[in-house]
mmCIF file of C-alpha atoms in Angstrom:
data_model
loop_
_atom_site.group_PDB
_atom_site.id
_atom_site.type_symbol
_atom_site.label_atom_id
_atom_site.label_comp_id
_atom_site.label_asym_id
_atom_site.label_seq_id
_atom_site.Cartn_x
_atom_site.Cartn_y
_atom_site.Cartn_z
ATOM 1 C CA MET G 1 30.417 10.022 -20.727
ATOM 2 C CA VAL G 2 31.899 9.054 -17.990
ATOM 3 C CA GLU G 3 35.152 10.678 -15.766
ATOM 4 C CA ARG G 4 37.835 8.371 -14.396
ATOM 5 C CA PHE G 5 38.934 9.057 -10.933
ATOM 6 C CA GLU G 6 41.998 7.976 -9.232
ATOM 7 C CA ILE G 7 40.990 6.678 -5.766
ATOM 8 C CA ALA G 8 43.717 6.231 -2.811
ATOM 9 C CA LEU G 9 42.489 5.568 0.576
ATOM 10 C CA ASN G 10 44.870 4.540 3.638
ATOM 11 C CA THR G 11 42.830 1.692 5.592
ATOM 12 C CA PRO G 12 44.015 0.057 8.794
ATOM 13 C CA ALA G 13 44.695 -2.877 6.454
ATOM 14 C CA GLY G 14 46.882 -1.243 4.150
ATOM 15 C CA ARG G 15 46.662 1.328 1.192
ATOM 16 C CA LEU G 16 43.614 1.071 -1.339
ATOM 17 C CA THR G 17 44.284 2.550 -4.743
ATOM 18 C CA THR G 18 41.942 2.172 -7.366
ATOM 19 C CA ALA G 19 40.221 3.932 -10.291
ATOM 20 C CA ILE G 20 36.534 4.137 -10.713
ATOM 21 C CA ASP G 21 34.477 5.838 -13.715
ATOM 22 C CA VAL G 22 31.727 8.175 -12.645
ATOM 23 C CA PRO G 23 29.018 9.493 -15.154
ATOM 24 C CA THR G 24 29.642 13.092 -15.774
ATOM 25 C CA GLY G 25 26.134 14.425 -15.980
ATOM 26 C CA PHE G 26 23.139 14.060 -13.380
ATOM 27 C CA ILE G 27 22.655 10.362 -12.037
ATOM 28 C CA PRO G 28 20.115 8.752 -9.590
ATOM 29 C CA ILE G 29 21.136 7.580 -6.579
ATOM 30 C CA THR G 30 21.338 4.194 -7.338
ATOM 31 C CA ALA G 31 24.084 4.714 -10.182
ATOM 32 C CA ILE G 32 26.831 5.304 -7.139
ATOM 33 C CA VAL G 33 25.816 2.069 -5.393
ATOM 34 C CA PRO G 34 27.818 -0.476 -7.437
ATOM 35 C CA LEU G 35 30.922 1.846 -7.276
ATOM 36 C CA THR G 36 30.681 2.297 -3.349
ATOM 37 C CA ARG G 37 29.980 -1.370 -2.865
ATOM 38 C CA ARG G 38 33.304 -2.166 -4.958
ATOM 39 C CA LEU G 39 35.409 0.460 -2.854
ATOM 40 C CA GLY G 40 34.057 -1.618 0.294
ATOM 41 C CA GLU G 41 34.970 -4.997 -1.337
ATOM 42 C CA GLU G 42 38.348 -3.595 -1.974
ATOM 43 C CA ALA G 43 39.035 -2.548 1.460
ATOM 44 C CA ALA G 44 37.872 -5.855 2.818
ATOM 45 C CA GLU G 45 40.316 -7.478 0.593
ATOM 46 C CA LEU G 46 43.027 -5.811 2.361
ATOM 47 C CA GLU G 47 41.538 -7.057 5.658
ATOM 48 C CA ILE G 48 41.102 -10.720 4.363
ATOM 49 C CA HIS G 49 44.970 -10.713 3.397
ATOM 50 C CA GLN G 50 46.112 -9.249 6.602
ATOM 51 C CA ALA G 51 44.172 -11.802 8.385
ATOM 52 C CA ARG G 52 45.526 -14.538 6.380
ATOM 53 C CA GLU G 53 48.979 -13.362 6.816
ATOM 54 C CA ALA G 54 48.517 -13.396 10.510
ATOM 55 C CA GLY G 55 47.562 -17.281 10.182
ATOM 56 C CA LEU G 56 43.967 -16.664 10.414
ATOM 57 C CA THR G 57 41.380 -18.370 8.018
ATOM 58 C CA ILE G 58 37.992 -16.828 6.712
ATOM 59 C CA SER G 59 35.629 -19.472 7.713
ATOM 60 C CA CYS G 60 32.710 -18.333 5.558
ATOM 61 C CA GLN G 61 32.477 -20.402 2.657
ATOM 62 C CA MET G 62 29.380 -21.144 -0.613
ATOM 63 C CA GLY G 63 26.789 -22.955 0.791
ATOM 64 C CA CYS G 64 27.117 -21.604 4.632
ATOM 65 C CA ALA G 65 24.170 -19.402 5.267
ATOM 66 C CA ALA G 66 24.134 -19.599 9.186
ATOM 67 C CA CYS G 67 23.985 -15.880 8.834
ATOM 68 C CA CYS G 68 21.216 -15.645 6.408
ATOM 69 C CA ARG G 69 18.638 -15.923 9.552
ATOM 70 C CA MET G 70 19.490 -12.478 10.962
ATOM 71 C CA LEU G 71 17.606 -9.169 10.197
ATOM 72 C CA VAL G 72 19.705 -7.307 7.497
ATOM 73 C CA PRO G 73 19.514 -3.442 7.324
ATOM 74 C CA LEU G 74 19.783 -1.524 3.803
ATOM 75 C CA SER G 75 20.276 2.017 3.340
ATOM 76 C CA ALA G 76 17.915 3.881 1.178
ATOM 77 C CA PRO G 77 20.109 3.921 -1.696
ATOM 78 C CA GLU G 78 20.485 0.305 -1.563
ATOM 79 C CA ALA G 79 16.665 -0.368 -1.107
ATOM 80 C CA PHE G 80 16.338 1.518 -4.374
ATOM 81 C CA ALA G 81 18.887 -0.607 -6.104
ATOM 82 C CA LEU G 82 17.713 -3.728 -4.892
ATOM 83 C CA ARG G 83 14.193 -2.915 -6.444
ATOM 84 C CA GLU G 84 15.717 -1.834 -9.606
ATOM 85 C CA TYR G 85 17.511 -5.341 -9.666
ATOM 86 C CA VAL G 86 14.553 -7.459 -8.945
ATOM 87 C CA GLU G 87 12.365 -5.516 -11.719
ATOM 88 C CA GLN G 88 14.825 -6.541 -14.334
ATOM 89 C CA LEU G 89 14.726 -10.171 -13.145
ATOM 90 C CA PRO G 90 12.791 -12.909 -15.785
ATOM 91 C CA THR G 91 9.141 -12.906 -15.014
ATOM 92 C CA ASP G 92 9.494 -16.322 -13.648
ATOM 93 C CA ARG G 93 12.332 -15.433 -11.257
ATOM 94 C CA ARG G 94 10.740 -12.100 -9.938
ATOM 95 C CA THR G 95 7.290 -13.880 -9.474
ATOM 96 C CA HIS G 96 9.092 -16.578 -7.147
ATOM 97 C CA LEU G 97 10.891 -13.695 -5.015
ATOM 98 C CA LEU G 98 7.899 -11.918 -4.905
ATOM 99 C CA ASN G 99 5.765 -14.864 -3.512
ATOM 100 C CA ARG G 100 8.762 -15.628 -0.863
ATOM 101 C CA LEU G 101 8.647 -12.099 0.167
ATOM 102 C CA SER G 102 5.051 -12.257 0.778
ATOM 103 C CA ASP G 103 5.322 -15.553 2.531
ATOM 104 C CA THR G 104 7.866 -13.717 4.896
ATOM 105 C CA LYS G 105 5.628 -10.705 5.268
ATOM 106 C CA ASP G 106 2.671 -12.939 6.372
ATOM 107 C CA ARG G 107 5.094 -14.768 8.936
ATOM 108 C CA LEU G 108 6.341 -11.708 10.426
ATOM 109 C CA LYS G 109 2.856 -10.117 10.551
ATOM 110 C CA ARG G 110 1.620 -13.475 12.794
ATOM 111 C CA GLU G 111 4.537 -12.942 14.999
ATOM 112 C CA GLY G 112 3.847 -9.113 15.579
ATOM 113 C CA LEU G 113 7.141 -7.948 14.181
ATOM 114 C CA TRP G 114 6.029 -6.516 10.706
ATOM 115 C CA ASP G 115 4.758 -3.253 12.030
ATOM 116 C CA ARG G 116 7.737 -2.721 14.239
ATOM 117 C CA LEU G 117 10.179 -3.321 11.158
ATOM 118 C CA ASN G 118 8.002 -0.762 9.330
ATOM 119 C CA ASP G 119 8.141 1.724 12.181
ATOM 120 C CA VAL G 120 12.113 1.413 12.050
ATOM 121 C CA ALA G 121 12.063 1.841 8.215
ATOM 122 C CA GLU G 122 10.003 5.135 8.406
ATOM 123 C CA ALA G 123 11.423 6.526 11.464
ATOM 124 C CA SER G 124 11.788 10.361 11.000
ATOM 125 C CA LYS G 125 15.244 10.059 13.204
ATOM 126 C CA PRO G 126 17.866 7.570 13.917
ATOM 127 C CA VAL G 127 16.521 4.564 16.150
ATOM 128 C CA PRO G 128 18.693 3.819 18.830
ATOM 129 C CA ASP G 129 20.525 0.600 19.410
ATOM 130 C CA GLU G 130 18.353 0.032 22.819
ATOM 131 C CA GLU G 131 15.425 -0.085 20.592
ATOM 132 C CA LEU G 132 16.709 -1.994 17.617
ATOM 133 C CA ASP G 133 18.485 -4.836 20.134
ATOM 134 C CA PRO G 134 15.307 -6.493 21.131
ATOM 135 C CA ILE G 135 13.962 -6.288 17.575
ATOM 136 C CA ASN G 136 16.978 -7.790 16.044
ATOM 137 C CA ARG G 137 16.988 -10.661 18.602
ATOM 138 C CA THR G 138 13.375 -11.482 18.475
ATOM 139 C CA TYR G 139 13.748 -11.694 14.490
ATOM 140 C CA TYR G 140 17.011 -13.921 15.039
ATOM 141 C CA ALA G 141 14.911 -16.129 17.284
ATOM 142 C CA LEU G 142 12.637 -17.137 14.638
ATOM 143 C CA ARG G 143 15.327 -18.375 12.559
ATOM 144 C CA ILE G 144 13.452 -17.014 9.336
ATOM 145 C CA PRO G 145 15.800 -17.842 5.831
ATOM 146 C CA CYS G 146 16.260 -14.515 4.245
ATOM 147 C CA PRO G 147 13.444 -14.508 1.410
ATOM 148 C CA TYR G 148 16.667 -14.352 -1.456
ATOM 149 C CA LEU G 149 17.798 -17.492 0.008
ATOM 150 C CA GLU G 150 17.682 -20.645 -2.281
ATOM 151 C CA ASN G 151 19.267 -23.881 -1.388
ATOM 152 C CA GLU G 152 21.174 -21.951 1.241
ATOM 153 C CA MET G 153 22.874 -19.988 -1.295
ATOM 154 C CA CYS G 154 22.094 -16.274 -1.905
ATOM 155 C CA SER G 155 19.947 -15.654 -5.269
ATOM 156 C CA ILE G 156 20.321 -12.366 -5.485
ATOM 157 C CA TYR G 157 24.609 -12.767 -4.627
ATOM 158 C CA GLU G 158 25.511 -9.820 -7.130
ATOM 159 C CA ALA G 159 22.954 -7.469 -5.466
ATOM 160 C CA ARG G 160 23.231 -8.424 -2.234
ATOM 161 C CA PRO G 161 23.103 -5.746 0.562
ATOM 162 C CA ALA G 162 26.546 -4.200 1.888
ATOM 163 C CA ALA G 163 25.813 -5.739 5.248
ATOM 164 C CA CYS G 164 25.839 -8.956 3.966
ATOM 165 C CA ARG G 165 29.309 -8.784 2.091
ATOM 166 C CA GLU G 166 30.874 -7.216 5.289
ATOM 167 C CA LEU G 167 30.071 -10.016 7.760
ATOM 168 C CA LEU G 168 32.964 -12.263 7.376
ATOM 169 C CA VAL G 169 34.616 -14.602 10.640
ATOM 170 C CA THR G 170 37.578 -16.439 11.326
ATOM 171 C CA SER G 171 36.038 -18.190 14.436
ATOM 172 C CA PRO G 172 35.221 -21.932 13.736
ATOM 173 C CA ALA G 173 31.892 -21.754 11.317
ATOM 174 C CA GLU G 174 30.151 -24.126 13.623
ATOM 175 C CA LEU G 175 29.836 -21.266 15.961
ATOM 176 C CA CYS G 176 27.932 -19.334 13.543
ATOM 177 C CA GLN G 177 24.922 -21.555 13.982
ATOM 178 C CA ASP G 178 23.828 -19.281 17.364
ATOM 179 C CA LEU G 179 25.503 -15.757 16.759
ATOM 180 C CA VAL G 180 23.821 -14.444 19.718
ATOM 181 C CA GLN G 181 25.212 -17.258 22.458
ATOM 182 C CA ASN G 182 28.588 -17.957 20.610
ATOM 183 C CA PRO G 183 31.527 -15.846 20.705
ATOM 184 C CA VAL G 184 32.172 -15.472 16.644
ATOM 185 C CA THR G 185 35.074 -13.264 15.691
ATOM 186 C CA PRO G 186 34.197 -10.969 12.811
ATOM 187 C CA LEU G 187 36.704 -9.579 10.496
ATOM 188 C CA PRO G 188 37.251 -6.151 11.265
ATOM 189 C CA VAL G 189 35.185 -3.850 8.894
ATOM 190 C CA SER G 190 36.803 -0.341 8.609
ATOM 191 C CA MET G 191 34.058 1.334 6.135
ATOM 192 C CA ARG G 192 30.439 0.205 6.798
ATOM 193 C CA ILE G 193 29.250 0.869 3.065
ATOM 194 C CA GLY G 194 25.426 0.675 4.028
ATOM 195 C CA SER G 195 26.043 3.149 6.771
ATOM 196 C CA ILE G 196 28.117 5.579 4.255
ATOM 197 C CA LEU G 197 25.507 5.249 1.666
ATOM 198 C CA GLY G 198 22.540 6.026 4.243
ATOM 199 C CA LEU G 199 24.793 9.249 5.478
ATOM 200 C CA VAL G 200 24.909 10.215 1.953
ATOM 201 C CA TRP G 201 21.436 9.937 1.228
ATOM 202 C CA GLY G 202 20.510 11.785 4.208
ATOM 203 C CA THR G 203 22.979 14.600 3.557
ATOM 204 C CA ILE G 204 21.559 15.375 0.088
ATOM 205 C CA THR G 205 17.937 14.670 0.538
ATOM 206 C CA SER G 206 17.893 16.541 3.986
ATOM 207 C CA SER G 207 16.659 13.342 5.855
ATOM 208 C CA PRO G 208 17.562 11.218 8.690
ATOM 209 C CA PRO G 209 19.590 8.134 7.685
ATOM 210 C CA ARG G 210 17.474 4.996 7.392
ATOM 211 C CA LEU G 211 17.760 1.464 8.368
ATOM 212 C CA ILE G 212 15.272 -0.324 6.310
ATOM 213 C CA PRO G 213 14.765 -4.436 7.028
ATOM 214 C CA LEU G 214 15.706 -6.278 3.969
ATOM 215 C CA PRO G 215 12.371 -8.278 4.038
ATOM 216 C CA MET G 216 10.396 -5.033 3.310
ATOM 217 C CA ALA G 217 13.139 -3.165 1.173
ATOM 218 C CA LEU G 218 11.068 -3.574 -2.146
ATOM 219 C CA GLU G 219 8.079 -2.064 -0.526
ATOM 220 C CA TRP G 220 9.741 0.585 1.242
ATOM 221 C CA ALA G 221 11.365 1.626 -2.085
ATOM 222 C CA GLU G 222 8.147 1.152 -4.245
ATOM 223 C CA ARG G 223 6.361 3.294 -1.517
ATOM 224 C CA HIS G 224 9.536 6.084 -1.953
ATOM 225 C CA GLU G 225 9.807 5.616 -5.746
ATOM 226 C CA GLU G 226 9.363 9.419 -6.356
ATOM 227 C CA GLU G 227 12.520 9.908 -4.116
ATOM 228 C CA SER G 228 14.631 7.363 -6.058
ATOM 229 C CA ARG G 229 14.121 9.309 -9.177
ATOM 230 C CA ARG G 230 16.206 12.475 -8.209
ATOM 231 C CA THR G 231 19.460 13.256 -9.631
ATOM 232 C CA TRP G 232 22.511 14.918 -8.705
ATOM 233 C CA PRO G 233 25.958 15.504 -10.539
ATOM 234 C CA GLY G 234 27.942 12.246 -10.556
ATOM 235 C CA SER G 235 31.060 13.794 -9.005
ATOM 236 C CA SER G 236 28.886 15.218 -6.530
ATOM 237 C CA LEU G 237 27.709 11.694 -5.184
ATOM 238 C CA LEU G 238 31.147 10.754 -5.605
ATOM 239 C CA ASP G 239 32.362 13.444 -3.278
ATOM 240 C CA GLN G 240 30.009 12.675 -0.480
ATOM 241 C CA VAL G 241 30.981 8.923 -0.531
ATOM 242 C CA LEU G 242 34.270 9.571 -0.151
ATOM 243 C CA ASP G 243 33.953 12.224 2.340
ATOM 244 C CA ASN G 244 31.957 9.720 4.369
ATOM 245 C CA MET G 245 34.584 6.974 4.004
ATOM 246 C CA TRP G 246 37.461 9.390 5.079
ATOM 247 C CA ARG G 247 35.304 9.970 8.266
ATOM 248 C CA PHE G 248 34.896 5.913 8.735
ATOM 249 C CA LEU G 249 38.592 5.488 8.211
ATOM 250 C CA SER G 250 39.538 8.193 10.996
ATOM 251 C CA GLN G 251 37.805 6.632 13.294
ATOM 252 C CA ALA G 252 38.786 3.417 12.527
ATOM 253 C CA PHE G 253 42.053 4.200 13.143
ATOM 254 C CA GLN G 254 41.426 5.908 16.382
ATOM 255 C CA ARG G 255 40.121 2.642 17.405
ATOM 256 C CA LYS G 256 43.155 1.014 16.718
#
């Protein structure tokens, strides 16, 4: 059974009103991931509409994968959800993805990055930006295509991380060929869904919010499989999500 909740959120780009159905019983954290992403995408649609009203154009188009060479962070709930998604794929497609991930792991090991990324994923406290920045830059300099990229298109589009969904730019597309050197103009994001899910996970498990690099997300989720089986009341998880969303929105209004 599910319970319907009417949601109203004031965002810098306008008022978001929607309804979502949440299971009434105890559910794993992965059950709340699609609902949370949906709220984030509806907020993003308001930002897109506002940008177009201002005469701006969203440069991101199907087949443009310039940003798919960046190091993408996932929250723990997203890593668990991605593992569930990959496990239900047809065997041949799943095997192909796992082989791609293995190749990426081998490359990162040769470059001396794999252990550094693992340290980030398993950190016992939030990793400061001054430590993350050189890792991100080193990874981006390698221009390693995302292991889930096929013919310059995302092969897990419906399950892609929130960080991928949120990166939209209004600057010319050609500037995205070098996201470090070029002054790209990203669309404002008032609610970072990956961060929100990470904070929810940290609260309900009394653990630090985690940043899990996408290339090792499946391995991390497998190592922490027992944690993914825990359940909580669906309404309690939604309350946690909304509480963190309001916190992010409050900060977004303060920045304006």
